[in-house]
Each structure stands twice: as structure tokens, then as C-alpha cells.
Amino acid sequence: GRFRHYPFGEGERSEYANYIFCIYEDQSGLLWVGTDENLELYDPATDTFLKFKSRPGDPEALSDDVIMSIYDAGGVVWFGTKKGLSKYCRFRKKFQNYRHVPNDPNSLSDNKVWSIYSDRRGILWVGSNGGLDGIDRRSGRVLHYRHDPSNPSSLANNSVMAIAEDESGMMWLGTWGGGLNRFDRNSGTFRQFGRRIGDSYSSRSQTVVSLAAGRDHRLWLGTSGGLAVFDPETERFQTPDELPLCVSTLFHDLMRVIKAGSGDRVWLGMSQGLVTLDLKRGDCTLFRHQAGDPATLSDDRVLSLEESRDGKLCVGTQEGLNLLDESTGRCVRFTVSDGLPNGIICGILEDGSGNLWISSNKGISMLNPATGRIRSYDMADGLQSNEFNQWASYRSASGEMFFGG
């Protein structure tokens, strides 16, 4: 095989950027190249490049010159930049941008993103401090759902912390102060399920920070008041005596993150360790930090969870990342001393090659678990900020990864 080199800083290509962040081949066979200075479109048939740049005040130009991601959805090419989302119209050769703009109903509601989810219909849902946004990435239409005090069928609270979809296709939201919300996408209405006066087990709290739909058809909620379990069929929260004994003891511990795993497992990340619940057997296993034993969790304060393709559980804590082998109960740790820029692991996602992408309070890092090699990215590499939010990470079915900060 032979390589053909397109040099930087030579001849007619002297204006080309020094960093290439992303390359994408569209359905026409053209190559889109995102750099730190502009967007390039390469036509292999003619061996020519066409340059696109942002223009202040032009709503049909790129939103920014730093191109961080590229995605082709049904022939519509999307570009993620440092200042929003751009859609390219092939026929008009123009861009359409989406970002939070005050008083603009066609922009995102808020820049403080807490939750991200792509449903089975292909709609990208974004939960923020401004409500719930639904982005149809084929048409580019953005739907906004916000709390309306005069409408009992509206979103209960504008801070949407968690989003999940159950096996029936129903969408559920966890909010800060508005409890659990069921969202009917056909009617655009919401129904709130939360604390009821006189019912001590209706919900442990109105603040739901994590949410998972289990294969047992129940919803597992992490709240500021502890664990809550909701049965959508009966539309009621279950009491401790209706659940496995090991689960009933967890009702008062702070649940930071909950994840439904493969098989019949649910993982509960707490302020005092990690619990693996086997729904079929009805038993629990507790994993905790043990001083002096490097094969245990690096810290008990669990912030994020991800199941890897080789069956290991990736556990993010306030003191580093842990790769847990549940069959042995032993962990492999990765901390600041191993090259992570920060120990507070806000989000973990696995890519198609088995690499782990980790968001923290100091940017995003890529870890190769096989070699232990870590590469980190920060604002100098084009990130919008070095600090990311817990719960705000998502990998779509197409392999795209989203991190909110």
C-alpha cells in the first residue's frame, strides 16, 4: 500500500489548520475534515478541497471554525463546534445552527446540560436547567418542553437530571424538585409521580438524579433521599417489604447513579460503595474501598458506571476509575498517579474499539484498558470547558458520544 501526504504549511495549503479533529465520508463519497481553524470538504475525484468558515452575523454560515464532530443522518450532515451545532444543506450550500440564544424559540433551552438520550425513534433528547429539548436530527426541528405553573400536564420542573426509555417505549424523566415524570411524546404531556402526603414510601425525595429502566419492567430511581423503585403497571412506588431484603436496607443511602446492566442486573452507585443487584436471584453484592488493598474500589463515592464489552464494570468515583471483575470482586485502578488529569470521574463511555472515554473536572480522557495508555483533552483542544457534569454522558446507537458540561 502507498500513502499520499497532504502537508501542513506548504504551498497553496499553507492556510490549512494544524489539528484535524474529525474526518467523515458522506453518502456521496466526499470527505469532510474538521480542524481547529475551519471545515474542509475534499473531493477525491478531483483531488480538490473546498473551505468553509464562520462569518460573524451570518446565520447561514458555520457556528464556529473549530469543528469537533461530524455526523451524517440520512444525508443531512451535522457539525459539532465550540459554539453550537451546524447542519449543512447540500442544495443551498448553507449551514443551519442550533445553540442557546436568549429569546430565540429555535435555540436550545439552556447550556447547562444534565442528561442526554437518543430514543428508538432517533430523536436526541437533552435535559438541562431550561427544561427538555427534543432534536429531530433528520429535519433539524427542536421541540421545547418546560414547566408551566398553570398547566398540570406540563413538565414538573425545568431541571431535567435523568432520562430513560422503558421496554414499552415510554419515556421517563427524573427532575430536580419535580420527582419522576412520565412523558407522552404523542400528546406532548407529562404526568408527575412523587411524594404524596401521608404515604412515606410514595417517593424518597422529589429530587431524582439518576434513573434506569430494568428488565423486570420496574424503574429504579436514585434520589437525594435514597433509593426508590417504581412499578409503571400499578403506577405506584414499592415499599421495602415488596423488594429483596438486601435492597430494602438501601432505601436511605444517597443514590448517585443507577444503571441497568446485561442480563438481570442493576447496579447502584452510592455514597458508600457499589451494589450489584441480581433481579432474578434477588440477592445483592456490596463492593467497597478497603484501605491498604489496591484491588478494591479506589473510593466509596461512586459517580458513574459503564459496562464494557468484555463484561467488566467501569466504576467512576471521586478518586479515580476502577475496572471491576464481578466474578472475582477485584478491581484495577486508574488514578491521577496513572496519568488521569483529575480523579473526579463524571462520565464513562466505551467506543467501538474498546477505549474508555472519561469526563472529569479537568477535561476528557481516553483510556486504552489493554495498555493503560491515557490521552487527555482540554480547552486547548477545543472543549467548551474543562469541567463536565455528572450524569451528562451518552453514547448513541451510531457510536456518537455526547458529554455535557
Short mmCIF file of C-alpha atoms in Angstrom, two decimals:
data_model
loop_
_atom_site.label_atom_id
_atom_site.label_comp_id
_atom_site.label_asym_id
_atom_site.label_seq_id
_atom_site.Cartn_x
_atom_site.Cartn_y
_atom_site.Cartn_z
CA GLY A 1 0.00 0.00 0.00
CA ARG A 2 1.01 3.62 -0.50
CA PHE A 3 0.20 6.81 1.37
CA ARG A 4 -0.43 10.23 -0.07
CA HIS A 5 0.55 13.11 2.17
CA TYR A 6 -1.20 16.48 2.28
CA PRO A 7 1.41 18.61 4.08
CA PHE A 8 0.59 21.43 6.50
CA GLY A 9 2.02 24.88 5.95
CA GLU A 10 3.34 24.32 2.42
CA GLY A 11 2.42 25.99 -0.84
CA GLU A 12 -1.27 26.52 -1.55
CA ARG A 13 -2.20 24.59 1.58
CA SER A 14 -0.37 27.00 3.89
CA GLU A 15 -3.67 28.13 5.39
CA TYR A 16 -4.65 24.63 6.50
CA ALA A 17 -5.13 24.08 10.20
CA ASN A 18 -2.60 22.30 12.39
CA TYR A 19 -5.07 19.97 14.11
CA ILE A 20 -7.58 17.61 12.49
CA PHE A 21 -10.28 16.68 14.99
CA CYS A 22 -12.55 14.56 12.80
CA ILE A 23 -12.93 13.09 9.30
CA TYR A 24 -16.17 11.77 7.84
CA GLU A 25 -17.08 10.26 4.46
CA ASP A 26 -20.62 11.21 3.48
CA GLN A 27 -23.05 9.26 1.31
CA SER A 28 -21.68 10.94 -1.83
CA GLY A 29 -18.13 9.76 -1.16
CA LEU A 30 -16.89 13.23 -0.21
CA LEU A 31 -14.63 13.64 2.82
CA TRP A 32 -15.46 16.27 5.44
CA VAL A 33 -12.44 17.30 7.52
CA GLY A 34 -12.94 19.19 10.78
CA THR A 35 -9.95 21.19 12.01
CA ASP A 36 -9.16 23.82 14.62
CA GLU A 37 -9.44 26.62 12.05
CA ASN A 38 -12.14 25.67 9.52
CA LEU A 39 -14.12 22.93 7.79
CA GLU A 40 -12.71 21.35 4.63
CA LEU A 41 -14.59 19.32 2.01
CA TYR A 42 -12.34 17.02 -0.03
CA ASP A 43 -13.42 15.59 -3.39
CA PRO A 44 -11.27 12.50 -4.14
CA ALA A 45 -12.35 12.50 -7.80
CA THR A 46 -10.83 15.93 -8.48
CA ASP A 47 -8.31 15.98 -5.58
CA THR A 48 -9.58 19.40 -4.54
CA PHE A 49 -10.56 21.00 -1.24
CA LEU A 50 -13.40 23.44 -0.53
CA LYS A 51 -13.08 25.56 2.59
CA PHE A 52 -15.93 26.65 4.91
CA LYS A 53 -15.52 29.23 7.69
CA SER A 54 -17.79 31.03 10.14
CA ARG A 55 -18.83 34.62 9.49
CA PRO A 56 -19.99 36.82 12.38
CA GLY A 57 -23.56 37.96 11.87
CA ASP A 58 -24.28 35.43 9.12
CA PRO A 59 -26.92 32.92 10.38
CA GLU A 60 -26.28 30.64 7.41
CA ALA A 61 -22.56 30.21 8.00
CA LEU A 62 -20.80 27.79 10.33
CA SER A 63 -21.44 28.47 14.01
CA ASP A 64 -17.67 28.36 14.70
CA ASP A 65 -14.41 27.48 12.95
CA VAL A 66 -13.36 24.78 15.43
CA ILE A 67 -15.06 21.59 14.18
CA MET A 68 -15.20 18.94 16.91
CA SER A 69 -17.54 16.28 15.47
CA ILE A 70 -19.27 15.30 12.22
CA TYR A 71 -22.37 13.14 11.77
CA ASP A 72 -24.36 12.14 8.68
CA ALA A 73 -28.03 11.39 9.41
CA GLY A 74 -29.93 10.34 6.32
CA GLY A 75 -27.88 12.57 4.06
CA VAL A 76 -28.00 15.59 6.37
CA VAL A 77 -24.51 16.39 7.62
CA TRP A 78 -24.20 17.81 11.14
CA PHE A 79 -21.15 19.53 12.62
CA GLY A 80 -20.49 19.99 16.32
CA THR A 81 -18.47 23.14 17.04
CA LYS A 82 -17.34 25.06 20.11
CA LYS A 83 -20.34 27.35 19.76
CA GLY A 84 -23.21 25.08 18.86
CA LEU A 85 -24.49 22.64 16.27
CA SER A 86 -24.45 23.28 12.50
CA LYS A 87 -26.42 21.47 9.80
CA TYR A 88 -25.27 21.63 6.20
CA CYS A 89 -27.80 21.92 3.37
CA ARG A 90 -26.21 20.37 0.28
CA PHE A 91 -28.54 22.08 -2.19
CA ARG A 92 -28.23 25.59 -0.76
CA LYS A 93 -24.64 25.05 0.45
CA LYS A 94 -25.55 26.78 3.71
CA PHE A 95 -25.45 25.88 7.39
CA GLN A 96 -28.20 25.91 9.99
CA ASN A 97 -27.07 26.38 13.60
CA TYR A 98 -28.56 25.40 16.95
CA ARG A 99 -27.42 26.94 20.22
CA HIS A 100 -28.91 28.71 23.22
CA VAL A 101 -29.83 32.24 22.18
CA PRO A 102 -31.97 34.38 24.53
CA ASN A 103 -35.50 34.99 23.22
CA ASP A 104 -34.94 32.67 20.25
CA PRO A 105 -37.54 29.84 20.28
CA ASN A 106 -35.47 27.86 17.77
CA SER A 107 -32.43 27.53 20.02
CA LEU A 108 -31.54 25.13 22.80
CA SER A 109 -33.16 25.98 26.12
CA ASP A 110 -30.04 26.19 28.25
CA ASN A 111 -26.32 25.47 28.10
CA LYS A 112 -26.24 23.66 31.46
CA VAL A 113 -26.81 20.10 30.23
CA TRP A 114 -27.52 17.32 32.78
CA SER A 115 -28.85 14.43 30.69
CA ILE A 116 -28.71 13.16 27.11
CA TYR A 117 -30.63 10.33 25.50
CA SER A 118 -31.42 9.19 21.94
CA ASP A 119 -34.72 7.31 21.77
CA ARG A 120 -35.68 4.45 19.47
CA ARG A 121 -37.29 6.97 17.11
CA GLY A 122 -33.95 8.68 16.60
CA ILE A 123 -34.81 11.86 18.50
CA LEU A 124 -31.98 13.27 20.58
CA TRP A 125 -33.29 14.44 23.96
CA VAL A 126 -31.35 16.94 26.04
CA GLY A 127 -32.21 17.70 29.66
CA SER A 128 -30.88 20.95 31.08
CA ASN A 129 -31.70 23.67 33.59
CA GLY A 130 -34.07 25.09 30.97
CA GLY A 131 -36.30 22.05 30.52
CA LEU A 132 -36.36 19.25 27.95
CA ASP A 133 -35.33 19.69 24.30
CA GLY A 134 -36.06 17.14 21.56
CA ILE A 135 -33.86 17.44 18.49
CA ASP A 136 -35.02 15.72 15.32
CA ARG A 137 -31.68 15.37 13.62
CA ARG A 138 -33.20 14.49 10.27
CA SER A 139 -35.41 17.55 9.97
CA GLY A 140 -33.43 19.80 12.34
CA ARG A 141 -36.58 20.69 14.29
CA VAL A 142 -36.14 21.35 18.01
CA LEU A 143 -39.06 20.84 20.39
CA HIS A 144 -39.07 22.52 23.81
CA TYR A 145 -40.88 21.34 26.90
CA ARG A 146 -40.88 23.49 30.02
CA HIS A 147 -42.70 23.76 33.30
CA ASP A 148 -45.91 25.80 33.13
CA PRO A 149 -47.42 26.56 36.57
CA SER A 150 -50.88 26.93 35.01
CA ASN A 151 -50.71 23.58 33.22
CA PRO A 152 -50.73 20.42 35.41
CA SER A 153 -49.81 18.34 32.35
CA SER A 154 -46.56 20.20 31.76
CA LEU A 155 -43.07 19.23 32.88
CA ALA A 156 -42.98 19.30 36.69
CA ASN A 157 -39.61 21.04 36.93
CA ASN A 158 -37.24 22.56 34.37
CA SER A 159 -34.10 20.88 35.73
CA VAL A 160 -34.12 17.51 33.96
CA MET A 161 -31.46 15.35 35.59
CA ALA A 162 -32.10 11.91 34.06
CA ILE A 163 -33.82 10.42 31.00
CA ALA A 164 -34.77 6.77 30.35
CA GLU A 165 -36.97 4.79 27.99
CA ASP A 166 -38.62 1.56 29.12
CA GLU A 167 -39.21 -1.58 27.04
CA SER A 168 -42.68 -0.38 26.00
CA GLY A 169 -41.21 2.80 24.53
CA MET A 170 -42.47 5.10 27.27
CA MET A 171 -40.09 7.90 28.27
CA TRP A 172 -39.38 8.76 31.90
CA LEU A 173 -37.63 11.81 33.35
CA GLY A 174 -36.01 12.45 36.69
CA THR A 175 -36.17 16.09 37.77
CA TRP A 176 -34.69 18.27 40.50
CA GLY A 177 -37.64 19.07 42.71
CA GLY A 178 -40.38 17.71 40.43
CA GLY A 179 -39.99 14.00 41.10
CA LEU A 180 -40.48 11.34 38.43
CA ASN A 181 -42.24 12.42 35.22
CA ARG A 182 -43.81 10.22 32.56
CA PHE A 183 -43.64 11.82 29.12
CA ASP A 184 -46.15 11.02 26.39
CA ARG A 185 -44.40 12.06 23.19
CA ASN A 186 -47.55 11.74 21.09
CA SER A 187 -49.55 14.27 23.12
CA GLY A 188 -46.59 16.24 24.49
CA THR A 189 -47.95 15.89 28.04
CA PHE A 190 -46.32 14.91 31.32
CA ARG A 191 -47.57 13.18 34.44
CA GLN A 192 -45.75 13.60 37.73
CA PHE A 193 -45.20 10.81 40.25
CA GLY A 194 -43.70 11.90 43.54
CA ARG A 195 -44.27 12.24 47.24
CA ARG A 196 -47.82 12.02 48.50
CA ILE A 197 -48.75 13.37 51.92
CA GLY A 198 -49.28 10.53 54.37
CA ASP A 199 -47.53 7.94 52.18
CA SER A 200 -43.96 7.58 53.44
CA TYR A 201 -42.97 5.33 50.54
CA SER A 202 -44.52 7.20 47.65
CA SER A 203 -41.05 8.55 46.88
CA ARG A 204 -37.98 9.12 48.99
CA SER A 205 -37.49 12.56 47.50
CA GLN A 206 -38.72 14.91 44.79
CA THR A 207 -35.13 15.19 43.55
CA VAL A 208 -34.36 12.33 41.14
CA VAL A 209 -30.73 12.42 39.96
CA SER A 210 -30.44 9.01 38.30
CA LEU A 211 -32.88 6.69 36.59
CA ALA A 212 -32.75 3.24 34.98
CA ALA A 213 -35.39 1.03 33.36
CA GLY A 214 -34.74 -2.56 34.47
CA ARG A 215 -35.59 -5.69 32.53
CA ASP A 216 -38.05 -6.52 35.30
CA HIS A 217 -40.17 -3.62 33.92
CA ARG A 218 -39.57 -1.55 37.06
CA LEU A 219 -37.91 1.86 37.25
CA TRP A 220 -35.00 2.26 39.64
CA LEU A 221 -34.54 5.82 40.90
CA GLY A 222 -31.61 7.39 42.66
CA THR A 223 -32.80 10.31 44.74
CA SER A 224 -31.37 12.71 47.28
CA GLY A 225 -33.31 10.76 49.91
CA GLY A 226 -32.20 7.28 48.86
CA LEU A 227 -33.40 4.52 46.56
CA ALA A 228 -36.92 4.45 45.10
CA VAL A 229 -38.47 1.71 42.96
CA PHE A 230 -41.49 2.45 40.74
CA ASP A 231 -43.82 -0.03 39.07
CA PRO A 232 -45.27 1.55 35.87
CA GLU A 233 -48.04 -1.06 35.65
CA THR A 234 -49.52 -0.25 39.07
CA GLU A 235 -48.30 3.38 38.95
CA ARG A 236 -47.01 3.23 42.49
CA PHE A 237 -43.72 3.23 44.35
CA GLN A 238 -42.93 -0.05 46.03
CA THR A 239 -42.37 -0.42 49.75
CA PRO A 240 -39.25 -2.09 51.21
CA ASP A 241 -41.14 -5.28 52.11
CA GLU A 242 -42.06 -5.76 48.42
CA LEU A 243 -38.40 -5.91 47.39
CA PRO A 244 -35.47 -8.24 48.12
CA LEU A 245 -34.27 -7.85 51.69
CA CYS A 246 -30.85 -6.61 50.61
CA VAL A 247 -32.48 -3.77 48.64
CA SER A 248 -34.70 -2.62 51.49
CA THR A 249 -31.60 -1.73 53.51
CA LEU A 250 -30.54 0.75 50.82
CA PHE A 251 -33.61 2.96 50.95
CA HIS A 252 -31.90 5.69 52.93
CA ASP A 253 -28.50 5.85 51.24
CA LEU A 254 -27.76 8.56 48.69
CA MET A 255 -28.01 7.02 45.21
CA ARG A 256 -25.67 8.91 42.91
CA VAL A 257 -26.02 6.74 39.80
CA ILE A 258 -28.10 3.72 38.72
CA LYS A 259 -27.53 1.59 35.63
CA ALA A 260 -29.38 -1.40 34.24
CA GLY A 261 -26.83 -3.97 33.12
CA SER A 262 -26.87 -7.02 30.89
CA GLY A 263 -28.97 -9.95 31.99
CA ASP A 264 -30.99 -9.32 35.13
CA ARG A 265 -28.60 -6.98 36.91
CA VAL A 266 -28.98 -3.46 38.23
CA TRP A 267 -26.00 -1.52 39.54
CA LEU A 268 -26.44 1.03 42.29
CA GLY A 269 -23.70 3.61 42.79
CA MET A 270 -23.95 5.09 46.26
CA SER A 271 -22.10 7.43 48.57
CA GLN A 272 -20.97 4.36 50.50
CA GLY A 273 -19.93 1.94 47.78
CA LEU A 274 -21.32 -0.05 44.86
CA VAL A 275 -24.12 -2.62 44.97
CA THR A 276 -24.78 -5.21 42.28
CA LEU A 277 -28.37 -6.47 42.39
CA ASP A 278 -29.36 -9.72 40.68
CA LEU A 279 -33.07 -9.31 39.97
CA LYS A 280 -33.57 -12.98 39.14
CA ARG A 281 -31.98 -14.37 42.30
CA GLY A 282 -32.95 -11.42 44.47
CA ASP A 283 -29.53 -11.03 46.07
CA CYS A 284 -27.01 -8.19 46.33
CA THR A 285 -23.24 -7.87 46.40
CA LEU A 286 -21.57 -4.86 48.03
CA PHE A 287 -18.21 -3.55 46.85
CA ARG A 288 -16.35 -1.01 48.97
CA HIS A 289 -12.99 0.64 49.36
CA GLN A 290 -10.64 -1.11 51.78
CA ALA A 291 -7.60 0.77 52.96
CA GLY A 292 -4.37 -0.98 52.05
CA ASP A 293 -5.95 -3.22 49.39
CA PRO A 294 -5.32 -1.80 45.89
CA ALA A 295 -7.64 -4.41 44.35
CA THR A 296 -10.72 -2.80 45.93
CA LEU A 297 -12.56 0.36 44.88
CA SER A 298 -10.37 3.44 44.97
CA ASP A 299 -13.16 5.33 46.75
CA ASP A 300 -16.68 4.61 48.05
CA ARG A 301 -18.27 7.70 46.47
CA VAL A 302 -19.47 6.30 43.14
CA LEU A 303 -20.29 8.88 40.44
CA SER A 304 -20.53 6.98 37.12
CA LEU A 305 -20.94 3.45 35.72
CA GLU A 306 -20.40 1.75 32.36
CA GLU A 307 -20.43 -1.91 31.32
CA SER A 308 -17.57 -2.80 28.97
CA ARG A 309 -17.77 -5.23 26.08
CA ASP A 310 -15.62 -7.78 27.95
CA GLY A 311 -18.07 -7.87 30.84
CA LYS A 312 -16.19 -5.68 33.28
CA LEU A 313 -17.91 -2.90 35.17
CA CYS A 314 -16.26 0.50 34.89
CA VAL A 315 -16.78 2.42 38.12
CA GLY A 316 -16.03 6.14 38.31
CA THR A 317 -15.51 7.58 41.77
CA GLN A 318 -14.28 10.81 43.32
CA GLU A 319 -10.82 9.27 43.46
CA GLY A 320 -10.36 7.67 40.07
CA LEU A 321 -11.59 4.95 37.72
CA ASN A 322 -11.97 1.26 38.61
CA LEU A 323 -12.35 -1.74 36.28
CA LEU A 324 -14.25 -4.31 38.35
CA ASP A 325 -14.33 -8.04 37.64
CA GLU A 326 -17.52 -9.07 39.41
CA SER A 327 -16.63 -12.77 39.28
CA THR A 328 -13.57 -12.20 41.46
CA GLY A 329 -14.58 -8.96 43.15
CA ARG A 330 -11.19 -7.44 42.27
CA CYS A 331 -10.51 -4.04 40.69
CA VAL A 332 -7.84 -2.48 38.52
CA ARG A 333 -7.48 1.19 39.42
CA PHE A 334 -6.58 4.21 37.30
CA THR A 335 -5.98 7.42 39.23
CA VAL A 336 -4.13 10.72 38.88
CA SER A 337 -0.87 8.88 39.59
CA ASP A 338 -1.53 6.75 36.48
CA GLY A 339 -1.99 9.77 34.24
CA LEU A 340 -5.60 10.88 34.70
CA PRO A 341 -5.76 14.70 34.88
CA ASN A 342 -8.38 14.57 37.65
CA GLY A 343 -9.82 11.95 39.98
CA ILE A 344 -13.46 13.05 39.85
CA ILE A 345 -14.92 10.76 37.15
CA CYS A 346 -18.18 12.31 35.97
CA GLY A 347 -18.91 10.08 32.98
CA ILE A 348 -17.61 6.91 31.28
CA LEU A 349 -18.35 5.73 27.73
CA GLU A 350 -16.83 2.87 25.71
CA ASP A 351 -16.20 3.36 22.00
CA GLY A 352 -16.30 0.76 19.24
CA SER A 353 -12.63 -0.11 19.74
CA GLY A 354 -12.92 -0.79 23.46
CA ASN A 355 -11.38 2.50 24.55
CA LEU A 356 -12.92 4.27 27.53
CA TRP A 357 -13.74 7.98 27.25
CA ILE A 358 -13.82 9.64 30.65
CA SER A 359 -15.17 13.09 31.53
CA SER A 360 -13.90 14.76 34.68
CA ASN A 361 -13.34 18.16 36.26
CA LYS A 362 -10.29 18.60 34.03
CA GLY A 363 -11.45 17.70 30.55
CA ILE A 364 -11.94 14.39 28.75
CA SER A 365 -9.51 11.47 28.69
CA MET A 366 -9.27 8.38 26.51
CA LEU A 367 -8.03 5.22 28.23
CA ASN A 368 -6.91 2.06 26.46
CA PRO A 369 -7.61 -0.58 29.13
CA ALA A 370 -5.36 -3.14 27.44
CA THR A 371 -2.24 -0.95 27.50
CA GLY A 372 -3.12 1.52 30.27
CA ARG A 373 -2.29 4.39 27.93
CA ILE A 374 -4.17 7.63 28.66
CA ARG A 375 -4.59 10.62 26.37
CA SER A 376 -6.31 13.72 27.72
CA TYR A 377 -8.08 16.65 26.07
CA ASP A 378 -8.90 20.08 27.50
CA MET A 379 -9.96 23.55 26.35
CA ALA A 380 -6.75 23.91 24.38
CA ASP A 381 -8.01 21.03 22.24
CA GLY A 382 -11.35 22.72 21.63
CA LEU A 383 -13.51 21.57 24.56
CA GLN A 384 -16.14 24.10 25.59
CA SER A 385 -14.96 23.80 29.20
CA ASN A 386 -12.66 21.65 31.32
CA GLU A 387 -15.41 20.87 33.82
CA PHE A 388 -18.14 18.38 32.96
CA ASN A 389 -21.34 17.37 34.75
CA GLN A 390 -22.12 14.07 36.40
CA TRP A 391 -24.90 12.13 34.57
CA ALA A 392 -24.38 14.11 31.32
CA SER A 393 -22.77 11.49 29.08
CA TYR A 394 -24.35 9.32 26.41
CA ARG A 395 -23.30 7.07 23.52
CA SER A 396 -25.84 6.77 20.70
CA ALA A 397 -26.55 3.65 18.67
CA SER A 398 -24.46 5.11 15.84
CA GLY A 399 -21.42 5.37 18.14
CA GLU A 400 -21.51 9.12 18.73
CA MET A 401 -20.55 10.20 22.24
CA PHE A 402 -22.05 13.20 23.99
CA PHE A 403 -20.72 14.88 27.16
CA GLY A 404 -22.48 17.77 28.87
CA GLY A 405 -20.78 20.44 30.90
#
